[in-house]
PDB file of C-alpha atoms in Angstrom:
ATOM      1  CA  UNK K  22     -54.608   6.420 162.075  1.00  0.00           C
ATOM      2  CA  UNK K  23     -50.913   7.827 161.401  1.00  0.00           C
ATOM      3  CA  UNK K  24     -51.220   7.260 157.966  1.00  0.00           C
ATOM      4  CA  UNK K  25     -54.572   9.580 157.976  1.00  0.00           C
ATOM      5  CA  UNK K  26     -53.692  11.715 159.800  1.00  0.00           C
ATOM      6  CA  UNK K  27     -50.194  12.415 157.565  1.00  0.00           C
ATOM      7  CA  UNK K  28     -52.690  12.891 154.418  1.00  0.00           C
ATOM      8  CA  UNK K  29     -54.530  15.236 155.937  1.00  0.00           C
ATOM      9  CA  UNK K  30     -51.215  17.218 156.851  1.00  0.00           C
ATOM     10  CA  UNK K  31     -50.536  16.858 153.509  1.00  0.00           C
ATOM     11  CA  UNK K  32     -53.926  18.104 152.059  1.00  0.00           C
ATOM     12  CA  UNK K  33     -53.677  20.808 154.680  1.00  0.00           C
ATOM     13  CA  UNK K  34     -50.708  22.276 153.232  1.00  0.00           C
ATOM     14  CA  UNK K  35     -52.622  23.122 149.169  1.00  0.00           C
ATOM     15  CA  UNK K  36     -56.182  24.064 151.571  1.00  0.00           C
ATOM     16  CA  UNK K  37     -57.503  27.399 151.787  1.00  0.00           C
ATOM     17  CA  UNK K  38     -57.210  28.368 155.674  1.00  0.00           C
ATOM     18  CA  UNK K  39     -61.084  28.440 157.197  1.00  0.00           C
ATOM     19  CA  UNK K  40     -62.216  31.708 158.163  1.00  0.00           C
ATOM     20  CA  UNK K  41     -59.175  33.763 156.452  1.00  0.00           C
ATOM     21  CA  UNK K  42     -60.270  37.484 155.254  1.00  0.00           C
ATOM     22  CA  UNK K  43     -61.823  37.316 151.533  1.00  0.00           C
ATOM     23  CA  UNK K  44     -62.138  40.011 149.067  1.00  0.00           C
ATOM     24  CA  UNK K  45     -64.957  41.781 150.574  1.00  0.00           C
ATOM     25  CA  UNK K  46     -66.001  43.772 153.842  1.00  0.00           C
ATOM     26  CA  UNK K  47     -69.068  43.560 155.345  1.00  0.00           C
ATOM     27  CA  UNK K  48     -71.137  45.763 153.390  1.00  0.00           C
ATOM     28  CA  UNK K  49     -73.157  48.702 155.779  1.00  0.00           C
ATOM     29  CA  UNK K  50     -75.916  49.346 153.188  1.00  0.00           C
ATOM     30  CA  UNK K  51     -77.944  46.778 151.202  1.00  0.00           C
ATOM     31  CA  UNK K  52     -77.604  46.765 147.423  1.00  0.00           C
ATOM     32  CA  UNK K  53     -79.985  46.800 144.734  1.00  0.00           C
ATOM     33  CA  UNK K  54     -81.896  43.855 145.979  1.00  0.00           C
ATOM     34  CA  UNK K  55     -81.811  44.931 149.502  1.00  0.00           C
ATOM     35  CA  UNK K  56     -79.271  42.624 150.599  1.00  0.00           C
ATOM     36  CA  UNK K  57     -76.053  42.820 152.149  1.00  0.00           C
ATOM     37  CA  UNK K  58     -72.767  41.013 152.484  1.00  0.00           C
ATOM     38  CA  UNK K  59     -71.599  38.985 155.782  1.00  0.00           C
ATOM     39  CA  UNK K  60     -68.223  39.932 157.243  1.00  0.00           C
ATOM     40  CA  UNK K  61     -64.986  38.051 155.600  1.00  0.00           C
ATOM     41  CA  UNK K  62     -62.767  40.637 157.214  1.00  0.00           C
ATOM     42  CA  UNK K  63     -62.507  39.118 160.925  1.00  0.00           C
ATOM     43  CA  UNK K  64     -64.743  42.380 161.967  1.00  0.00           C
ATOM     44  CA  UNK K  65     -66.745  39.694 163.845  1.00  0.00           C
ATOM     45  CA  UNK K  66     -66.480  36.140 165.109  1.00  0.00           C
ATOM     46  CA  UNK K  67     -68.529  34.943 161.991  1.00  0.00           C
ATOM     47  CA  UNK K  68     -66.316  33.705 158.802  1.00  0.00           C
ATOM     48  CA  UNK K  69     -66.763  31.642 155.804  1.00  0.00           C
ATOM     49  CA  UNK K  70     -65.295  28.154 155.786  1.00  0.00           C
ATOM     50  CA  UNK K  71     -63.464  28.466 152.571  1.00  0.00           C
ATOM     51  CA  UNK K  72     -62.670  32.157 151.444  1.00  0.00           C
ATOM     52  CA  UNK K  73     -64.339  31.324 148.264  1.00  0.00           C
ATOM     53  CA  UNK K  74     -67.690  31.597 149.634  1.00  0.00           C
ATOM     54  CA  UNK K  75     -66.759  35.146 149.553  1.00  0.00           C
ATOM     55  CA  UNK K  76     -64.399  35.307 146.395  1.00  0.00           C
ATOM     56  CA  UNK K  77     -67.190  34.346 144.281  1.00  0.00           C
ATOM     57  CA  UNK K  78     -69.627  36.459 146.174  1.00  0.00           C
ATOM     58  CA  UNK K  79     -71.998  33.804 147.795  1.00  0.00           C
ATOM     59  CA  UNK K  80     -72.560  35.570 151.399  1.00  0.00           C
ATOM     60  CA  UNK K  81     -75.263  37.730 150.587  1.00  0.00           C
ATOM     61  CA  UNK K  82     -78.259  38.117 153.178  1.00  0.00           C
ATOM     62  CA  UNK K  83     -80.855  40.067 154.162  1.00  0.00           C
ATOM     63  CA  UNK K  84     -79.868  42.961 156.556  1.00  0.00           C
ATOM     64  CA  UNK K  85     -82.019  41.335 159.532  1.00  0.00           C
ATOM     65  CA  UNK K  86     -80.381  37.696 158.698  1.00  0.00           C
ATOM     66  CA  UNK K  87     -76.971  39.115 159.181  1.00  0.00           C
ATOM     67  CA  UNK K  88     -77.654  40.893 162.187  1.00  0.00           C
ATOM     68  CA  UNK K  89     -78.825  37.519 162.948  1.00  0.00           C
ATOM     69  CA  UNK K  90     -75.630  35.752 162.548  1.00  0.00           C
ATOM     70  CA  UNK K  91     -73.584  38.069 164.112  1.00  0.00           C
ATOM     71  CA  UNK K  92     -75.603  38.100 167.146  1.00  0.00           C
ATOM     72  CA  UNK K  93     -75.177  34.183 166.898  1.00  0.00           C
ATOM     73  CA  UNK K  94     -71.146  34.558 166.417  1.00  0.00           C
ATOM     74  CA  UNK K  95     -71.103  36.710 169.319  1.00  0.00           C
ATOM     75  CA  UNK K  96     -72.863  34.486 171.612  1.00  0.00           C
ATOM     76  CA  UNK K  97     -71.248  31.252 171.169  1.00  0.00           C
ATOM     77  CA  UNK K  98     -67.760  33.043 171.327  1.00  0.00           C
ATOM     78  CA  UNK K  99     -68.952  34.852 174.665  1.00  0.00           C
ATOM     79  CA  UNK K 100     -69.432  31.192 175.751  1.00  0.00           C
ATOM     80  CA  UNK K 101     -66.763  29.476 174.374  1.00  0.00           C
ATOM     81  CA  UNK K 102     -64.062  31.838 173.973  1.00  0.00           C
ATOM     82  CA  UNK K 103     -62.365  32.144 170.779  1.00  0.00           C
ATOM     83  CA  UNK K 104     -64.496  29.988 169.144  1.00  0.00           C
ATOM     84  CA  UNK K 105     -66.072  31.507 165.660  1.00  0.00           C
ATOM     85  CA  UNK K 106     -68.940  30.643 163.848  1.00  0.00           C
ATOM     86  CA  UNK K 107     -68.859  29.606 160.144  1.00  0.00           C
ATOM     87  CA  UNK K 108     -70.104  29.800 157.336  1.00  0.00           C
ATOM     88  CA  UNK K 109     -71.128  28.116 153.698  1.00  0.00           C
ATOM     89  CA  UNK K 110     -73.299  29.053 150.770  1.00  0.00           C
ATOM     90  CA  UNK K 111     -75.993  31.985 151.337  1.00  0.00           C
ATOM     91  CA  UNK K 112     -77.346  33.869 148.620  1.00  0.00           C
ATOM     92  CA  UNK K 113     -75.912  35.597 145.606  1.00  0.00           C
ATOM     93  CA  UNK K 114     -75.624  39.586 145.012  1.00  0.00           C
ATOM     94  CA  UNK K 115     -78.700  39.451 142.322  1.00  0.00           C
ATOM     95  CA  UNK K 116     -81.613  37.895 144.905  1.00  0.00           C
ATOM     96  CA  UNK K 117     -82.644  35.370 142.852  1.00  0.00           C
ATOM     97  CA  UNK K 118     -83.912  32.146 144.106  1.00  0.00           C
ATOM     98  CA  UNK K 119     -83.049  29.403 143.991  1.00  0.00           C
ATOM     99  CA  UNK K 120     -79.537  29.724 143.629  1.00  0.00           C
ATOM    100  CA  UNK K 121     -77.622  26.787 142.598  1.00  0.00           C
ATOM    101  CA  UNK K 122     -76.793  23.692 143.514  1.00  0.00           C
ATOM    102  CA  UNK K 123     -79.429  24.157 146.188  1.00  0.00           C
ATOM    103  CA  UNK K 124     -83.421  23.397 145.850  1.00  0.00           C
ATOM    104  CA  UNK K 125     -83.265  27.418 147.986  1.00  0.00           C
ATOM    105  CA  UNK K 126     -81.531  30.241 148.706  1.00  0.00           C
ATOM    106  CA  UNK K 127     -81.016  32.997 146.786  1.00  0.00           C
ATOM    107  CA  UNK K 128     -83.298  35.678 148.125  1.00  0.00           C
ATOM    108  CA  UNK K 129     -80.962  36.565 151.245  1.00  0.00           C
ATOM    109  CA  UNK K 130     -83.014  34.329 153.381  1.00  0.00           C
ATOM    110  CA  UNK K 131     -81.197  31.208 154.217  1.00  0.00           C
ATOM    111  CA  UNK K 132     -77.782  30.125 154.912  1.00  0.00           C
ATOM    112  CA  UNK K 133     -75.634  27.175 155.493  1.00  0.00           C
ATOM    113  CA  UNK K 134     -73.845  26.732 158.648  1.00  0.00           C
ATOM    114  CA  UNK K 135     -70.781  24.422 159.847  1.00  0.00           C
ATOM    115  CA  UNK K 136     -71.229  22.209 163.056  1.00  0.00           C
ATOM    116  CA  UNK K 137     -68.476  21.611 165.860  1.00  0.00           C
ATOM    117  CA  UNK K 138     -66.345  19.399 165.872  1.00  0.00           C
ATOM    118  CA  UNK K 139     -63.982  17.346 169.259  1.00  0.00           C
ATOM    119  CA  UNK K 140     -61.154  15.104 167.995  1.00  0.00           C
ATOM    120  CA  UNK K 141     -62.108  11.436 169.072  1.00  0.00           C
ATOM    121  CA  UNK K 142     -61.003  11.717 172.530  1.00  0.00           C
ATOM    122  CA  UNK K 143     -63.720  15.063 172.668  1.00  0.00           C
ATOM    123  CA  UNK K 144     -60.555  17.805 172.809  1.00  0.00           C
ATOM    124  CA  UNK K 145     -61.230  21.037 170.662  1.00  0.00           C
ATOM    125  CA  UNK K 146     -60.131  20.219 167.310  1.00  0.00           C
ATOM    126  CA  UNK K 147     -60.432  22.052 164.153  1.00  0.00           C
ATOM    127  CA  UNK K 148     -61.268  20.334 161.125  1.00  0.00           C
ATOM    128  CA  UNK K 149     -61.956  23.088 158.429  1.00  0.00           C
ATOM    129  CA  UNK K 150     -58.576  23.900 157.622  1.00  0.00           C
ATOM    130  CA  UNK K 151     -58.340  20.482 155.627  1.00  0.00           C
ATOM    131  CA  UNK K 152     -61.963  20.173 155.144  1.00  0.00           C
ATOM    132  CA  UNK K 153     -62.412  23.439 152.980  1.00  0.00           C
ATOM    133  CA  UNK K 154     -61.884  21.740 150.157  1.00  0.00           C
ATOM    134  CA  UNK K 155     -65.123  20.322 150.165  1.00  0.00           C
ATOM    135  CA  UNK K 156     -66.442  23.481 151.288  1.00  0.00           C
ATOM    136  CA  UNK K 157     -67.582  22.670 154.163  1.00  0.00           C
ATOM    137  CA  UNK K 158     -70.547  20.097 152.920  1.00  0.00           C
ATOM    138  CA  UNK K 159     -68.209  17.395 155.004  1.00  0.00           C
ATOM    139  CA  UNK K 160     -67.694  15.392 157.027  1.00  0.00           C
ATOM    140  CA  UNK K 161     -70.859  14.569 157.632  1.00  0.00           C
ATOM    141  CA  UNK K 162     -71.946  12.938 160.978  1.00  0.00           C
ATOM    142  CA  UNK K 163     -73.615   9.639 160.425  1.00  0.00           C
ATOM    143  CA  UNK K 164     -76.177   7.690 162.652  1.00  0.00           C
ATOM    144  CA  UNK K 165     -74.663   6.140 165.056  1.00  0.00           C
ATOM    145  CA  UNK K 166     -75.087   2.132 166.132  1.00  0.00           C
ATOM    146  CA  UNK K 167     -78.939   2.191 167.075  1.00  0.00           C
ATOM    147  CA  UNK K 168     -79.831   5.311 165.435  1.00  0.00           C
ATOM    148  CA  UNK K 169     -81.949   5.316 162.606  1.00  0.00           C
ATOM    149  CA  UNK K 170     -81.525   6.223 159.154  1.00  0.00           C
ATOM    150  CA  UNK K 171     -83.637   9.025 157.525  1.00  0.00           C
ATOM    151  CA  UNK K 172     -83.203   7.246 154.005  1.00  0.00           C
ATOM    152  CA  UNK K 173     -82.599   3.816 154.123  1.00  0.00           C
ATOM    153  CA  UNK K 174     -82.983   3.657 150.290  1.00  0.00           C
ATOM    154  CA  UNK K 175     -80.507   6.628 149.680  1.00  0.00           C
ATOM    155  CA  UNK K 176     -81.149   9.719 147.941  1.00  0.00           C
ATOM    156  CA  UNK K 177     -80.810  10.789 144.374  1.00  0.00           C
ATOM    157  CA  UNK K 178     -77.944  11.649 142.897  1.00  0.00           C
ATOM    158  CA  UNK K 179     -75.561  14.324 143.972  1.00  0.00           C
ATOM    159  CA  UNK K 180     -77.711  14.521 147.265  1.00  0.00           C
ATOM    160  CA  UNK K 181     -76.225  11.293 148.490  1.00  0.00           C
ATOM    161  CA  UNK K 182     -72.882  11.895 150.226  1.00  0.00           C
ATOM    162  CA  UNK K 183     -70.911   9.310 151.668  1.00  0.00           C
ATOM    163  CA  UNK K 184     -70.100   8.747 155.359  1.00  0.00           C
ATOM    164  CA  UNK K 185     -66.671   9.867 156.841  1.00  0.00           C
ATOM    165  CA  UNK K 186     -63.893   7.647 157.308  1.00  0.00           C
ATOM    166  CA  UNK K 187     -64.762   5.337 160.503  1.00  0.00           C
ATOM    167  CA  UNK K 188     -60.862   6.269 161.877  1.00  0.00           C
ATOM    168  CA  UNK K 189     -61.394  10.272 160.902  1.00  0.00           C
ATOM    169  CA  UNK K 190     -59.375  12.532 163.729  1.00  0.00           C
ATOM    170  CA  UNK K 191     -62.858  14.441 164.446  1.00  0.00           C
ATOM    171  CA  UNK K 192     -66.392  14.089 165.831  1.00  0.00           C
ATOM    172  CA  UNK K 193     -68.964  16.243 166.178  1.00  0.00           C
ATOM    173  CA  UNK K 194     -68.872  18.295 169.545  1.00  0.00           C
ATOM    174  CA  UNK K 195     -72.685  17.801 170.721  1.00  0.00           C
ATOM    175  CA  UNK K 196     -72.580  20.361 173.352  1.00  0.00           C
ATOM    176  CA  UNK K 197     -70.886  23.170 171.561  1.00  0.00           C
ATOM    177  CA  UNK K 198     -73.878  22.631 168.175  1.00  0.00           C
ATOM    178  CA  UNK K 199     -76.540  22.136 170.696  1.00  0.00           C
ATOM    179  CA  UNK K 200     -75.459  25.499 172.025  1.00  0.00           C
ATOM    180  CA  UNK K 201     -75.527  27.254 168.571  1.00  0.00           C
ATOM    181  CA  UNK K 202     -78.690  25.451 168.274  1.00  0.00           C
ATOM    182  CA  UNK K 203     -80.455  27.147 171.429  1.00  0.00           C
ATOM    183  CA  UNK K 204     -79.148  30.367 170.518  1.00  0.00           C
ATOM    184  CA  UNK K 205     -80.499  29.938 166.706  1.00  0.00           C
ATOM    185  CA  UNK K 206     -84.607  28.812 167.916  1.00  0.00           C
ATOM    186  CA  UNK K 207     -84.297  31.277 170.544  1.00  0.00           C
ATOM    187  CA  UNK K 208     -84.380  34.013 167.998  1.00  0.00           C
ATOM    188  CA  UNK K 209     -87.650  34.881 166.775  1.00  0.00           C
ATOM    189  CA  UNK K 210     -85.250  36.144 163.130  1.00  0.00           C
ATOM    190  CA  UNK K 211     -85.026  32.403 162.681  1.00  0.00           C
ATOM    191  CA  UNK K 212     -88.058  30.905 160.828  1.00  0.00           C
ATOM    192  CA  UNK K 213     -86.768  27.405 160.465  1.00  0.00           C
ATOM    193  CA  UNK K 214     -83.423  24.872 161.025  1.00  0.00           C
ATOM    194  CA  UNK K 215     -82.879  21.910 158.701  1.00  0.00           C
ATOM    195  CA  UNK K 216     -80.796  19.223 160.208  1.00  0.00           C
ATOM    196  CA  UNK K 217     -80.918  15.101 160.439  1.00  0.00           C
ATOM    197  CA  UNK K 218     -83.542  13.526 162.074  1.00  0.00           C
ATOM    198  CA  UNK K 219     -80.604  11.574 164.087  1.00  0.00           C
ATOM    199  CA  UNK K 220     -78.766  14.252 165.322  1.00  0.00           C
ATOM    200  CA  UNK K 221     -82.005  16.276 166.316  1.00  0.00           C
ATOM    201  CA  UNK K 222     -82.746  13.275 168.390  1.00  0.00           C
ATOM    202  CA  UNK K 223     -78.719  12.855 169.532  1.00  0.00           C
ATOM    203  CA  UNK K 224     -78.930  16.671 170.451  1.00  0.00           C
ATOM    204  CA  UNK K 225     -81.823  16.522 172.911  1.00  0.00           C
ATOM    205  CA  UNK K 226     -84.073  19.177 170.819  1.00  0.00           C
ATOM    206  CA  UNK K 227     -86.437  16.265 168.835  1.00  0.00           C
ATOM    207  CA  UNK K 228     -90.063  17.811 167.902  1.00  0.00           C
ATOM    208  CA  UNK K 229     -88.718  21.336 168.103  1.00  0.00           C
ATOM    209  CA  UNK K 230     -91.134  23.386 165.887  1.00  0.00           C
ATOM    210  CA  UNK K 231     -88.585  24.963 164.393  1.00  0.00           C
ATOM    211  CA  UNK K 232     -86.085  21.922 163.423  1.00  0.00           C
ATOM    212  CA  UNK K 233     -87.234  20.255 160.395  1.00  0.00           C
ATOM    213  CA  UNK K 234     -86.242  16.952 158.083  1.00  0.00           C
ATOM    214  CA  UNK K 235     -85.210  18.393 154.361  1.00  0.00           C
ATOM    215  CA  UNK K 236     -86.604  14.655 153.124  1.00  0.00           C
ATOM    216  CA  UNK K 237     -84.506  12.255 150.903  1.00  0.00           C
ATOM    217  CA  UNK K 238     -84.834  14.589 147.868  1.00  0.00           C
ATOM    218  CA  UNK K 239     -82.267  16.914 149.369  1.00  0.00           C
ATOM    219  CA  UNK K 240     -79.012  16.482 150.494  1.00  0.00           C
ATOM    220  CA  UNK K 241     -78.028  15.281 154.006  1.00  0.00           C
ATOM    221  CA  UNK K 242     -77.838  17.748 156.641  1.00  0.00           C
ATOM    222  CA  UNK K 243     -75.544  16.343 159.435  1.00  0.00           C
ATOM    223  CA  UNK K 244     -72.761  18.080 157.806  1.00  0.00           C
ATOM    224  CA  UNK K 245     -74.556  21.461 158.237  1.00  0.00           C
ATOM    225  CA  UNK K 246     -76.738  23.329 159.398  1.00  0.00           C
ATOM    226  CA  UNK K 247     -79.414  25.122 156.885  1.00  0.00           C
ATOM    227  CA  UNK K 248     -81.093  28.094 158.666  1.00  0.00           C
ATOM    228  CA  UNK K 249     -84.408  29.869 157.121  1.00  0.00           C
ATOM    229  CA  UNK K 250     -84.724  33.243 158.535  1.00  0.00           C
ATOM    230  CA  UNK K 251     -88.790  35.008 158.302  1.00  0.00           C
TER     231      UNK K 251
END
């Protein structure tokens, strides 16, 4: 565990930070394909896991989407204080779907989010700062003993990701992503949540009408969250 723990100080040190400003500001009106930008300026508890997301201008929404995920941010900080929500891949400037690597987004409407995350004796810890590197899309959290796997015969190419390290310094905080999850199918803005069949078991919210399995085609989601807004 030292030894990991040392090479992740080391990664840390050539990482983007999580959640530092990017280039752009949250922008007020929509553009020519009615969407707009989510904030990279710490104007709200909502910020990209790697600035790039915002460098290379992939956090474009729909206006109603944003207001969506700020409404989110503001919540889960009101509860947990301090705490922000983050954020992956969304759409591009242009609105046009799909927008790759992903099977989706594009038009404004969908967006990946980030999970919590305890170290392994459940304290607050903060992976991202080492993790942003992969962008977020990892670690993923695997099934655990006596949980069933969605794809016992893997998935095609890219779309099969590895497990973490069994000795990694973090696990995934149920109660704080459970939380984000009540707060996300509360809001009638949200139209759907892909995530793991485990961890919608694990998380108490199995058979929601609004959680759905992506299937074995796509890639994993227990290392995020992808949201579908209506």
């Amino acid at each position: 565990m030292r030894r990991l723990v040392a090479s992740l100080a080391i990664v840390l040190a050539g990482c983007e930070a999580a959640g530092a400003p990017g280039k752009a500001s949250p922008s007020a009106e929509p553009n020519a394909a009615g969407l707009v930008s989510l904030p990279c300026d710490g104007s709200a508890p909502l910020a990209p896991v790697a600035t790039r997301y915002c460098r290379e201008d992939r956090h474009f929404v729909q206006p109603a989407a944003r207001d969506a995920l700020v409404d989110a941010a503001r919540a889960i900080r009101a509860r947990y204080p301090g705490e922000t929500l983050r954020f992956m891949d969304a759409s591009g400037p242009e609105g046009i779907r799909p927008f790759p690597p992903h099977l989706s987004h594009g038009d404004g409407r969908q967006v990946d989010l980030a999970l919590y995350y305890t170290d392994a004796a459940g304290r607050p810890f903060d992976p991202f700062p080492v993790i942003a590197r992969f962008g977020g899309y990892w670690p993923a959290e695997p099934p655990a003993p006596g949980e069933a796997l969605a794809c016992p015969g893997g998935r095609p190419g890219k779309a099969q990701k590895p497990d973490p390290p069994a000795n990694r310094p973090w696990r995934l905080d149920d109660e704080k992503t459970r939380a984000l999850l009540d707060i996300l199918v509360a809001d009638p803005r949200v139209r759907r949540i892909l995530i793991e069949p485990h961890l919608e078991r694990r998380l108490g919210l199995w058979g929601h009408p609004k959680l759905r399995f992506a299937g074995c085609q796509a890639a994993r989601h227990d290392d995020h969250l992808h949201i579908d807004f209506n």
